[in-house]
Every structure is written in C-alpha cells, then in structure tokens.
Amino acid sequence: MKKIFYINIALIAAVLVLSNYSCNKITDLEPINEISDVDYWKTADHFKLAANEFYTYQRTFLDVVYDDGTRPHSELRADFLTQANKSAFSNGTNTLSASDNNWNNSYSRIRNINYLLVKASEYAAPSEIAKYVAEAKFFRAYVYFDLLQQYGGVPIIKTPLTTTSPELQAPRNTRDEVVDFIIKDLEEAIPVLNLENAIVAADKGRISIGAAQSFLGRVALYEGTWIKFRQGDANRYNLLLDKAIAASDAVITSNLYQLFAPVALGDSAQKYLFILEDQKSNPAGITKSANKEYILANRYDFASRQIRNNVTHTMFGASLTRKFANMYLLQDGLPIEKSSLFQGYATARSEFLNRDNRMRYNMTIDGNYHWDNENPGARSTWLGDAADRASSRGRHNVTTNTVTGYGNQKWATERRLDDNQEGYDYPVIRYAEVLLNYAEAKFERNGLISDADLDKSLNLVRNRVNKTMPKLSNGFVSANGLDMRSEIRRERNIELYLEGFRIDDLKRWKTAEVEMPMNLLGIRWTGTEFQSRWKQPNGSAPYALDPEGNLIIESSRKWEQKNYLLPIPTQQIQLNPNLVPNNPNW
C-alpha cells in the first residue's frame, strides 16, 4: 500500500521557529530562531524538515467551501453556490479594508521560503539539498500566484529583509514582473524535481515534476487569458499560452497520471473519487492507492490527520444555483435549449432525466435516498436495497434541505464517522484540470482546436462517466450551432466546480461583469410540482419570481471593474506609501 506523506508540524515548530505575526508581513523582521540555527541547517534532513512546513500552505477544504471574509477562492464568492447569508464578494458590495490576513500570511510564508533559500546558498553540498530548494521555489511560485490572483502586481521579495532593506519602501512590481518571477521559479524547479514514479514510498505526496509542470500550465493559462481578454500584448499572451500548452502536454505524455475510473465503480467513480479513504468509503472498497488522478493533494487520513471541518454536513445539500444546473448537457451532447431529450421542469425530478451522468453524482435529486456520516446514515450494502435504505438519511427533500431547490453531494461522505473526522484528500492539482487546461490553451492560442487534441484531453473528461455521449468535435459543434469556446468552458465549469476555480475563471475571462450581476436563481416554481409543495401559507412562492417563474434567491447584484482585483489594504499603504496607486477604483 502506498505510504502517505504527512507533515509533522509539531517537529517543525520545535526546530524551526517561524516569524512572529505583525501588521505588515513584508516588514516582519523578527528573525527565525537564531539559537536553533546554531545546530540547524547542517544536513539534508534539516532542509527536508524545513521544506515540510511549506506543504501546509496548500489549499484546503476550508478555502473553497467556506468563506469568513478571508477565502478569496471560495465558491461562495461566485455564482454556482449560495446560502442564506449572502456574500459581499459575490454581490459586489465588499469594501476597502484596513488589513487583510491573506496579504499578511502570504508574506510571512514568502519570508520562511526565502530563509530556506538563503541557508541553502550557504550549504556546502548543494546537490544533497537540490530537491528541497526546488520545492521551496515551487511554493514561492504557489504563494505569489495566489497574491497575483487577488491583487495583481505586488512587491517581489527574494530574501529575508532587515531593518535597512530598501524593499521595505519599494513600489509594487508590475503584473508582468510577478508572472515572470513565478514562471522562472517553476522552470528552475522542474528539472531538479523527481518524476512521480521516482519518488520513494516514504516521500509520496512531495512535489513532483508533474506537479510543477501542471502548476506552470495553470499559471500560464490564467495569465495568458487574462491578457488576451483585456486586449493586451498578443505576443505576450501567445507566449504564455504556448507555455501552458507545452507544460500541460508534458504531463499528459508522461503517462504517469490517469483519470480515476475503476471498472468496479462504473459511473459512480465521479462521486467516490472525492470521498476516497483507506477505510471502506465506496462499494468496491477501493482505497487511495488506486487514485492516480490527484497530481498534488493536501493529504488527510482518518487515523493520522483528519480534515477537522464538518465538510459532509456543510456540503450535503448545499445550495447550488439554476445557472449551474443548466450547465449539464443531455446524453446527446446538447444543452437543454437544443436537445429533444430534455424532459422539462414539470416535476422535481424531470430535469435530471437523460442528463450528463455527472449531474446525478454531483447533485442531490429530490426523492432519492442519500447517505451521510450519521448513524443511521452510513452505507451498509451499497445496493440501495432495504437494508441500505434503512441506514440512509431518508428520501431527500430539496424544499427543506436547500435554499434554491438544487442540492449538492460532492465532498459528502457516505461512511459512518463523527463530524469533523473525514479523511479524504483535497486535490490541489488533479489530472482532469490538466486535460482541460490543455484544451482551453490550445483553443485560445489560435481560435481553434483539432479533434485529435480534443480526444487527448477534454473528451477523456467528458466521457469518463458518459460512455455513449457524443464526443465534442468541430463537426458536432458546427452541425448543432454550438460555440467551441462555450463548450470548453462548460466542461471546466462542470468538472471543477466546488474546487475553487469559478470566481478566478470569471475574472481571467473578463466575463464577471456579465455573469455576476445576474440574479441567483433557484428551481422553476410556476407550473411545476413545486407550486403545490413549496409555498407560503397564503399559497405564494417562497421567494420572488422572475418572468419565467423561477425563484429569485438574490437580486440587485452588481460587479464593477474594481472587483476584478482586491484592494491593497490601507494599513500596508500607510507603512509603505510607495505601494500606491491602489488597484483601479479602490
């Protein structure tokens, strides 16, 4: 069995005391414990242990399924997921803030990474620690990309600062400079890292060549499209798209990763991938060792490192919007407005018929039995028989379990355990994203994509659990009056939802100004089963209705140009006036 690599945070804290927190993380000048330095940084293991801490910087479930005002990639900040308490970042009412922990934490992390790099430059045998230096460069790129997505151009800090460091009063680097710095770090790290199949069992989970190449593809696609859709320098965005294509293609042709699709699970692989544990978490008893899709994961385990957030109860029945539900194609490969297979909205279940199989495994269907971690609640036989149903939470009722009438089951375990004890991994990078990145970059590079490139990338994702659905091809698009770009984006939206991509995708595509002001809608109420089932005492709908009779969950939303970036916190500008001007219109 594959040995999972875990991060010993307590041991790191004992030997490497990190910088104290302060208002300005660039000017955080408290040194890493000098006493520990006397006997530290003497062996390669010391560098390995120090690098372990960087793995705690990876994205977690907390970052995408919750939002306390400090989760810039939360799905609640976009338009596919909503809740009773509306998000100011989603409806465009967030304001200028004095401080921002994301800024603070990022520069604290950069300081820690830079400190290792400085110590590495003084080490007598560089080859012994080369891969830990490469890991440090990967994570510095990772942190800077997070800053770029939030704030655009930010100060580039390459070494730990002192009280006289000129960087303390330096202006922000340009967006281009930050991107080039990220790419340089990644390109320097890639040849030094190990291939996935060369990482020894005890180190599984560390950064591989494939992880760095995949991340380079993500960064280059993000920035290439950011520039393209703002009519920027064509030479630059084409160069970035070329990098995205090459990096993604290198991962694909390495043949070291594959989509999770065990025959024993059939189409349900779409569900169980996301709740895979080494305890029995699926009907086939498949464990994490069978998952070759997660290229880089924040690793958890029931026995060793539980997630410690109530992911199942948060996400089971979480309220998805009508826009997301309407994304799913029919089994003939056509959208609802074009397909004769679409069964309409007359009943609570009719719109789910004949749809992309991902819909029934990602979303909850009214009247179906569903299971979670409650007791009763855990699956007993996975057969859907009387014994199995007796252990379920009963038939799902979307009128009482959701805000919108569209429920979610992604990230919700079916295994019996106490709240907060889930142990499935969070996919920081998975192979499906790489395939979709490749397809998008190919199309955006020249405004077209060959059928062969679609077959080696996007269609693998599309047909994983839709074996009879027509492939996406140029002929299919032309014959059915479709738009290739829209279909490529559709696949991305469906496959990667609730993984922290949606709001950043809308920003890079520069479509947030169109998509985000739209009302957030729920189910069709007028003329459907819901009109008699879900109503106020006076017979009216539970929410206002749009002209088509759909529930309006949130209206009066807005999106201004300033919302494409977060503002630099005013406290940072007070400490360093050269950070001005702030981002546009803040």
PDB file of N, CA, C and O in Angstrom, residues 66-106:
ATOM      1  N   TYR A  66     -16.086  27.282   2.421  1.00  0.00           N
ATOM      2  CA  TYR A  66     -16.483  28.248   3.436  1.00  0.00           C
ATOM      3  C   TYR A  66     -16.011  29.632   2.993  1.00  0.00           C
ATOM      4  O   TYR A  66     -15.199  29.762   2.085  1.00  0.00           O
ATOM      5  N   ASP A  67     -16.499  30.656   3.663  1.00  0.00           N
ATOM      6  CA  ASP A  67     -15.928  31.985   3.472  1.00  0.00           C
ATOM      7  C   ASP A  67     -16.254  32.850   4.676  1.00  0.00           C
ATOM      8  O   ASP A  67     -17.402  33.224   4.902  1.00  0.00           O
ATOM      9  N   ASP A  68     -15.229  33.148   5.453  1.00  0.00           N
ATOM     10  CA  ASP A  68     -15.367  34.035   6.606  1.00  0.00           C
ATOM     11  C   ASP A  68     -14.888  35.444   6.267  1.00  0.00           C
ATOM     12  O   ASP A  68     -14.630  36.247   7.151  1.00  0.00           O
ATOM     13  N   GLY A  69     -14.771  35.720   4.976  1.00  0.00           N
ATOM     14  CA  GLY A  69     -14.263  37.009   4.539  1.00  0.00           C
ATOM     15  C   GLY A  69     -12.792  36.974   4.190  1.00  0.00           C
ATOM     16  O   GLY A  69     -12.234  37.973   3.738  1.00  0.00           O
ATOM     17  N   THR A  70     -12.147  35.804   4.400  1.00  0.00           N
ATOM     18  CA  THR A  70     -10.713  35.691   4.133  1.00  0.00           C
ATOM     19  C   THR A  70     -10.406  34.549   3.166  1.00  0.00           C
ATOM     20  O   THR A  70      -9.274  34.080   3.117  1.00  0.00           O
ATOM     21  N   ARG A  71     -11.388  34.109   2.391  1.00  0.00           N
ATOM     22  CA  ARG A  71     -11.207  32.968   1.486  1.00  0.00           C
ATOM     23  C   ARG A  71     -11.427  33.428   0.049  1.00  0.00           C
ATOM     24  O   ARG A  71     -12.526  33.305  -0.494  1.00  0.00           O
ATOM     25  N   PRO A  72     -10.394  33.964  -0.597  1.00  0.00           N
ATOM     26  CA  PRO A  72     -10.583  34.601  -1.912  1.00  0.00           C
ATOM     27  C   PRO A  72     -11.032  33.652  -3.015  1.00  0.00           C
ATOM     28  O   PRO A  72     -11.559  34.107  -4.031  1.00  0.00           O
ATOM     29  N   HIS A  73     -10.825  32.338  -2.847  1.00  0.00           N
ATOM     30  CA  HIS A  73     -11.204  31.395  -3.894  1.00  0.00           C
ATOM     31  C   HIS A  73     -12.460  30.602  -3.524  1.00  0.00           C
ATOM     32  O   HIS A  73     -12.803  29.633  -4.206  1.00  0.00           O
ATOM     33  N   SER A  74     -13.139  31.032  -2.483  1.00  0.00           N
ATOM     34  CA  SER A  74     -14.339  30.331  -2.042  1.00  0.00           C
ATOM     35  C   SER A  74     -15.393  30.306  -3.138  1.00  0.00           C
ATOM     36  O   SER A  74     -15.618  31.296  -3.839  1.00  0.00           O
ATOM     37  N   GLU A  75     -16.065  29.157  -3.255  1.00  0.00           N
ATOM     38  CA  GLU A  75     -17.149  29.053  -4.241  1.00  0.00           C
ATOM     39  C   GLU A  75     -18.318  29.966  -3.879  1.00  0.00           C
ATOM     40  O   GLU A  75     -19.124  30.313  -4.749  1.00  0.00           O
ATOM     41  N   LEU A  76     -18.422  30.372  -2.639  1.00  0.00           N
ATOM     42  CA  LEU A  76     -19.483  31.287  -2.234  1.00  0.00           C
ATOM     43  C   LEU A  76     -19.271  32.693  -2.795  1.00  0.00           C
ATOM     44  O   LEU A  76     -20.183  33.517  -2.745  1.00  0.00           O
ATOM     45  N   ARG A  77     -18.101  32.963  -3.339  1.00  0.00           N
ATOM     46  CA  ARG A  77     -17.832  34.272  -3.932  1.00  0.00           C
ATOM     47  C   ARG A  77     -18.205  34.324  -5.408  1.00  0.00           C
ATOM     48  O   ARG A  77     -18.039  35.358  -6.050  1.00  0.00           O
ATOM     49  N   ALA A  78     -18.692  33.209  -5.936  1.00  0.00           N
ATOM     50  CA  ALA A  78     -19.037  33.166  -7.354  1.00  0.00           C
ATOM     51  C   ALA A  78     -20.550  33.051  -7.525  1.00  0.00           C
ATOM     52  O   ALA A  78     -21.301  33.681  -6.773  1.00  0.00           O
ATOM     53  N   ASP A  79     -21.003  32.243  -8.487  1.00  0.00           N
ATOM     54  CA  ASP A  79     -22.423  32.230  -8.833  1.00  0.00           C
ATOM     55  C   ASP A  79     -23.014  30.839  -8.973  1.00  0.00           C
ATOM     56  O   ASP A  79     -24.144  30.699  -9.429  1.00  0.00           O
ATOM     57  N   PHE A  80     -22.276  29.807  -8.579  1.00  0.00           N
ATOM     58  CA  PHE A  80     -22.801  28.443  -8.637  1.00  0.00           C
ATOM     59  C   PHE A  80     -23.287  27.945  -7.281  1.00  0.00           C
ATOM     60  O   PHE A  80     -23.997  26.946  -7.207  1.00  0.00           O
ATOM     61  N   LEU A  81     -22.881  28.594  -6.221  1.00  0.00           N
ATOM     62  CA  LEU A  81     -23.206  28.174  -4.859  1.00  0.00           C
ATOM     63  C   LEU A  81     -23.674  29.383  -4.070  1.00  0.00           C
ATOM     64  O   LEU A  81     -23.110  30.469  -4.192  1.00  0.00           O
ATOM     65  N   THR A  82     -24.713  29.195  -3.250  1.00  0.00           N
ATOM     66  CA  THR A  82     -25.198  30.309  -2.440  1.00  0.00           C
ATOM     67  C   THR A  82     -25.665  29.769  -1.094  1.00  0.00           C
ATOM     68  O   THR A  82     -25.710  28.555  -0.860  1.00  0.00           O
ATOM     69  N   GLN A  83     -26.008  30.676  -0.216  1.00  0.00           N
ATOM     70  CA  GLN A  83     -26.502  30.314   1.108  1.00  0.00           C
ATOM     71  C   GLN A  83     -27.379  31.436   1.616  1.00  0.00           C
ATOM     72  O   GLN A  83     -27.554  32.469   0.962  1.00  0.00           O
ATOM     73  N   ALA A  84     -27.966  31.228   2.797  1.00  0.00           N
ATOM     74  CA  ALA A  84     -28.878  32.231   3.338  1.00  0.00           C
ATOM     75  C   ALA A  84     -28.172  33.561   3.596  1.00  0.00           C
ATOM     76  O   ALA A  84     -28.709  34.638   3.325  1.00  0.00           O
ATOM     77  N   ASN A  85     -26.958  33.506   4.120  1.00  0.00           N
ATOM     78  CA  ASN A  85     -26.166  34.710   4.349  1.00  0.00           C
ATOM     79  C   ASN A  85     -25.386  35.035   3.089  1.00  0.00           C
ATOM     80  O   ASN A  85     -24.478  34.294   2.705  1.00  0.00           O
ATOM     81  N   LYS A  86     -25.719  36.109   2.436  1.00  0.00           N
ATOM     82  CA  LYS A  86     -25.135  36.430   1.131  1.00  0.00           C
ATOM     83  C   LYS A  86     -23.712  36.967   1.269  1.00  0.00           C
ATOM     84  O   LYS A  86     -23.353  37.605   2.259  1.00  0.00           O
ATOM     85  N   SER A  87     -22.917  36.700   0.243  1.00  0.00           N
ATOM     86  CA  SER A  87     -21.520  37.101   0.250  1.00  0.00           C
ATOM     87  C   SER A  87     -21.336  38.472  -0.381  1.00  0.00           C
ATOM     88  O   SER A  87     -21.749  38.707  -1.521  1.00  0.00           O
ATOM     89  N   ALA A  88     -20.689  39.373   0.353  1.00  0.00           N
ATOM     90  CA  ALA A  88     -20.402  40.706  -0.193  1.00  0.00           C
ATOM     91  C   ALA A  88     -19.452  40.617  -1.377  1.00  0.00           C
ATOM     92  O   ALA A  88     -19.499  41.450  -2.285  1.00  0.00           O
ATOM     93  N   PHE A  89     -18.588  39.605  -1.403  1.00  0.00           N
ATOM     94  CA  PHE A  89     -17.647  39.451  -2.505  1.00  0.00           C
ATOM     95  C   PHE A  89     -18.342  38.891  -3.741  1.00  0.00           C
ATOM     96  O   PHE A  89     -17.881  39.074  -4.858  1.00  0.00           O
ATOM     97  N   SER A  90     -19.462  38.208  -3.524  1.00  0.00           N
ATOM     98  CA  SER A  90     -20.226  37.683  -4.655  1.00  0.00           C
ATOM     99  C   SER A  90     -21.134  38.743  -5.253  1.00  0.00           C
ATOM    100  O   SER A  90     -21.268  38.836  -6.469  1.00  0.00           O
ATOM    101  N   ASN A  91     -21.761  39.552  -4.416  1.00  0.00           N
ATOM    102  CA  ASN A  91     -22.703  40.543  -4.943  1.00  0.00           C
ATOM    103  C   ASN A  91     -22.073  41.917  -5.153  1.00  0.00           C
ATOM    104  O   ASN A  91     -22.766  42.888  -5.445  1.00  0.00           O
ATOM    105  N   GLY A  92     -20.754  42.014  -4.986  1.00  0.00           N
ATOM    106  CA  GLY A  92     -20.039  43.234  -5.341  1.00  0.00           C
ATOM    107  C   GLY A  92     -20.120  44.360  -4.349  1.00  0.00           C
ATOM    108  O   GLY A  92     -19.886  45.515  -4.707  1.00  0.00           O
ATOM    109  N   THR A  93     -20.405  44.043  -3.078  1.00  0.00           N
ATOM    110  CA  THR A  93     -20.539  45.105  -2.079  1.00  0.00           C
ATOM    111  C   THR A  93     -19.381  45.121  -1.083  1.00  0.00           C
ATOM    112  O   THR A  93     -19.443  45.819  -0.075  1.00  0.00           O
ATOM    113  N   ASN A  94     -18.319  44.342  -1.345  1.00  0.00           N
ATOM    114  CA  ASN A  94     -17.167  44.377  -0.450  1.00  0.00           C
ATOM    115  C   ASN A  94     -16.508  45.747  -0.514  1.00  0.00           C
ATOM    116  O   ASN A  94     -16.576  46.447  -1.530  1.00  0.00           O
ATOM    117  N   THR A  95     -15.898  46.143   0.578  1.00  0.00           N
ATOM    118  CA  THR A  95     -15.362  47.499   0.705  1.00  0.00           C
ATOM    119  C   THR A  95     -13.851  47.478   0.954  1.00  0.00           C
ATOM    120  O   THR A  95     -13.257  46.429   1.223  1.00  0.00           O
ATOM    121  N   LEU A  96     -13.251  48.664   0.880  1.00  0.00           N
ATOM    122  CA  LEU A  96     -11.832  48.830   1.167  1.00  0.00           C
ATOM    123  C   LEU A  96     -11.575  48.469   2.631  1.00  0.00           C
ATOM    124  O   LEU A  96     -12.310  48.886   3.518  1.00  0.00           O
ATOM    125  N   SER A  97     -10.517  47.678   2.868  1.00  0.00           N
ATOM    126  CA  SER A  97     -10.239  47.238   4.232  1.00  0.00           C
ATOM    127  C   SER A  97      -8.892  47.754   4.704  1.00  0.00           C
ATOM    128  O   SER A  97      -7.982  48.001   3.904  1.00  0.00           O
ATOM    129  N   ALA A  98      -8.767  47.888   6.015  1.00  0.00           N
ATOM    130  CA  ALA A  98      -7.513  48.350   6.589  1.00  0.00           C
ATOM    131  C   ALA A  98      -6.455  47.261   6.560  1.00  0.00           C
ATOM    132  O   ALA A  98      -5.282  47.518   6.299  1.00  0.00           O
ATOM    133  N   SER A  99      -6.856  46.032   6.844  1.00  0.00           N
ATOM    134  CA  SER A  99      -5.903  44.930   6.873  1.00  0.00           C
ATOM    135  C   SER A  99      -6.491  43.735   6.138  1.00  0.00           C
ATOM    136  O   SER A  99      -7.698  43.671   5.887  1.00  0.00           O
ATOM    137  N   ASP A 100      -5.624  42.797   5.803  1.00  0.00           N
ATOM    138  CA  ASP A 100      -6.054  41.618   5.072  1.00  0.00           C
ATOM    139  C   ASP A 100      -5.101  40.486   5.435  1.00  0.00           C
ATOM    140  O   ASP A 100      -3.910  40.531   5.116  1.00  0.00           O
ATOM    141  N   ASN A 101      -5.620  39.471   6.107  1.00  0.00           N
ATOM    142  CA  ASN A 101      -4.771  38.365   6.543  1.00  0.00           C
ATOM    143  C   ASN A 101      -4.165  37.600   5.376  1.00  0.00           C
ATOM    144  O   ASN A 101      -3.114  36.968   5.532  1.00  0.00           O
ATOM    145  N   ASN A 102      -4.805  37.626   4.221  1.00  0.00           N
ATOM    146  CA  ASN A 102      -4.227  36.942   3.077  1.00  0.00           C
ATOM    147  C   ASN A 102      -2.909  37.590   2.662  1.00  0.00           C
ATOM    148  O   ASN A 102      -1.943  36.903   2.314  1.00  0.00           O
ATOM    149  N   TRP A 103      -2.878  38.900   2.676  1.00  0.00           N
ATOM    150  CA  TRP A 103      -1.635  39.629   2.387  1.00  0.00           C
ATOM    151  C   TRP A 103      -0.599  39.300   3.458  1.00  0.00           C
ATOM    152  O   TRP A 103       0.544  38.933   3.157  1.00  0.00           O
ATOM    153  N   ASN A 104      -1.001  39.416   4.719  1.00  0.00           N
ATOM    154  CA  ASN A 104      -0.081  39.176   5.827  1.00  0.00           C
ATOM    155  C   ASN A 104       0.498  37.766   5.780  1.00  0.00           C
ATOM    156  O   ASN A 104       1.714  37.569   5.872  1.00  0.00           O
ATOM    157  N   ASN A 105      -0.379  36.788   5.672  1.00  0.00           N
ATOM    158  CA  ASN A 105       0.074  35.398   5.703  1.00  0.00           C
ATOM    159  C   ASN A 105       0.962  35.057   4.515  1.00  0.00           C
ATOM    160  O   ASN A 105       1.926  34.299   4.639  1.00  0.00           O
ATOM    161  N   SER A 106       0.636  35.617   3.360  1.00  0.00           N
ATOM    162  CA  SER A 106       1.435  35.314   2.173  1.00  0.00           C
ATOM    163  C   SER A 106       2.869  35.791   2.338  1.00  0.00           C
ATOM    164  O   SER A 106       3.827  35.067   2.008  1.00  0.00           O
TER     165      SER A 106
END
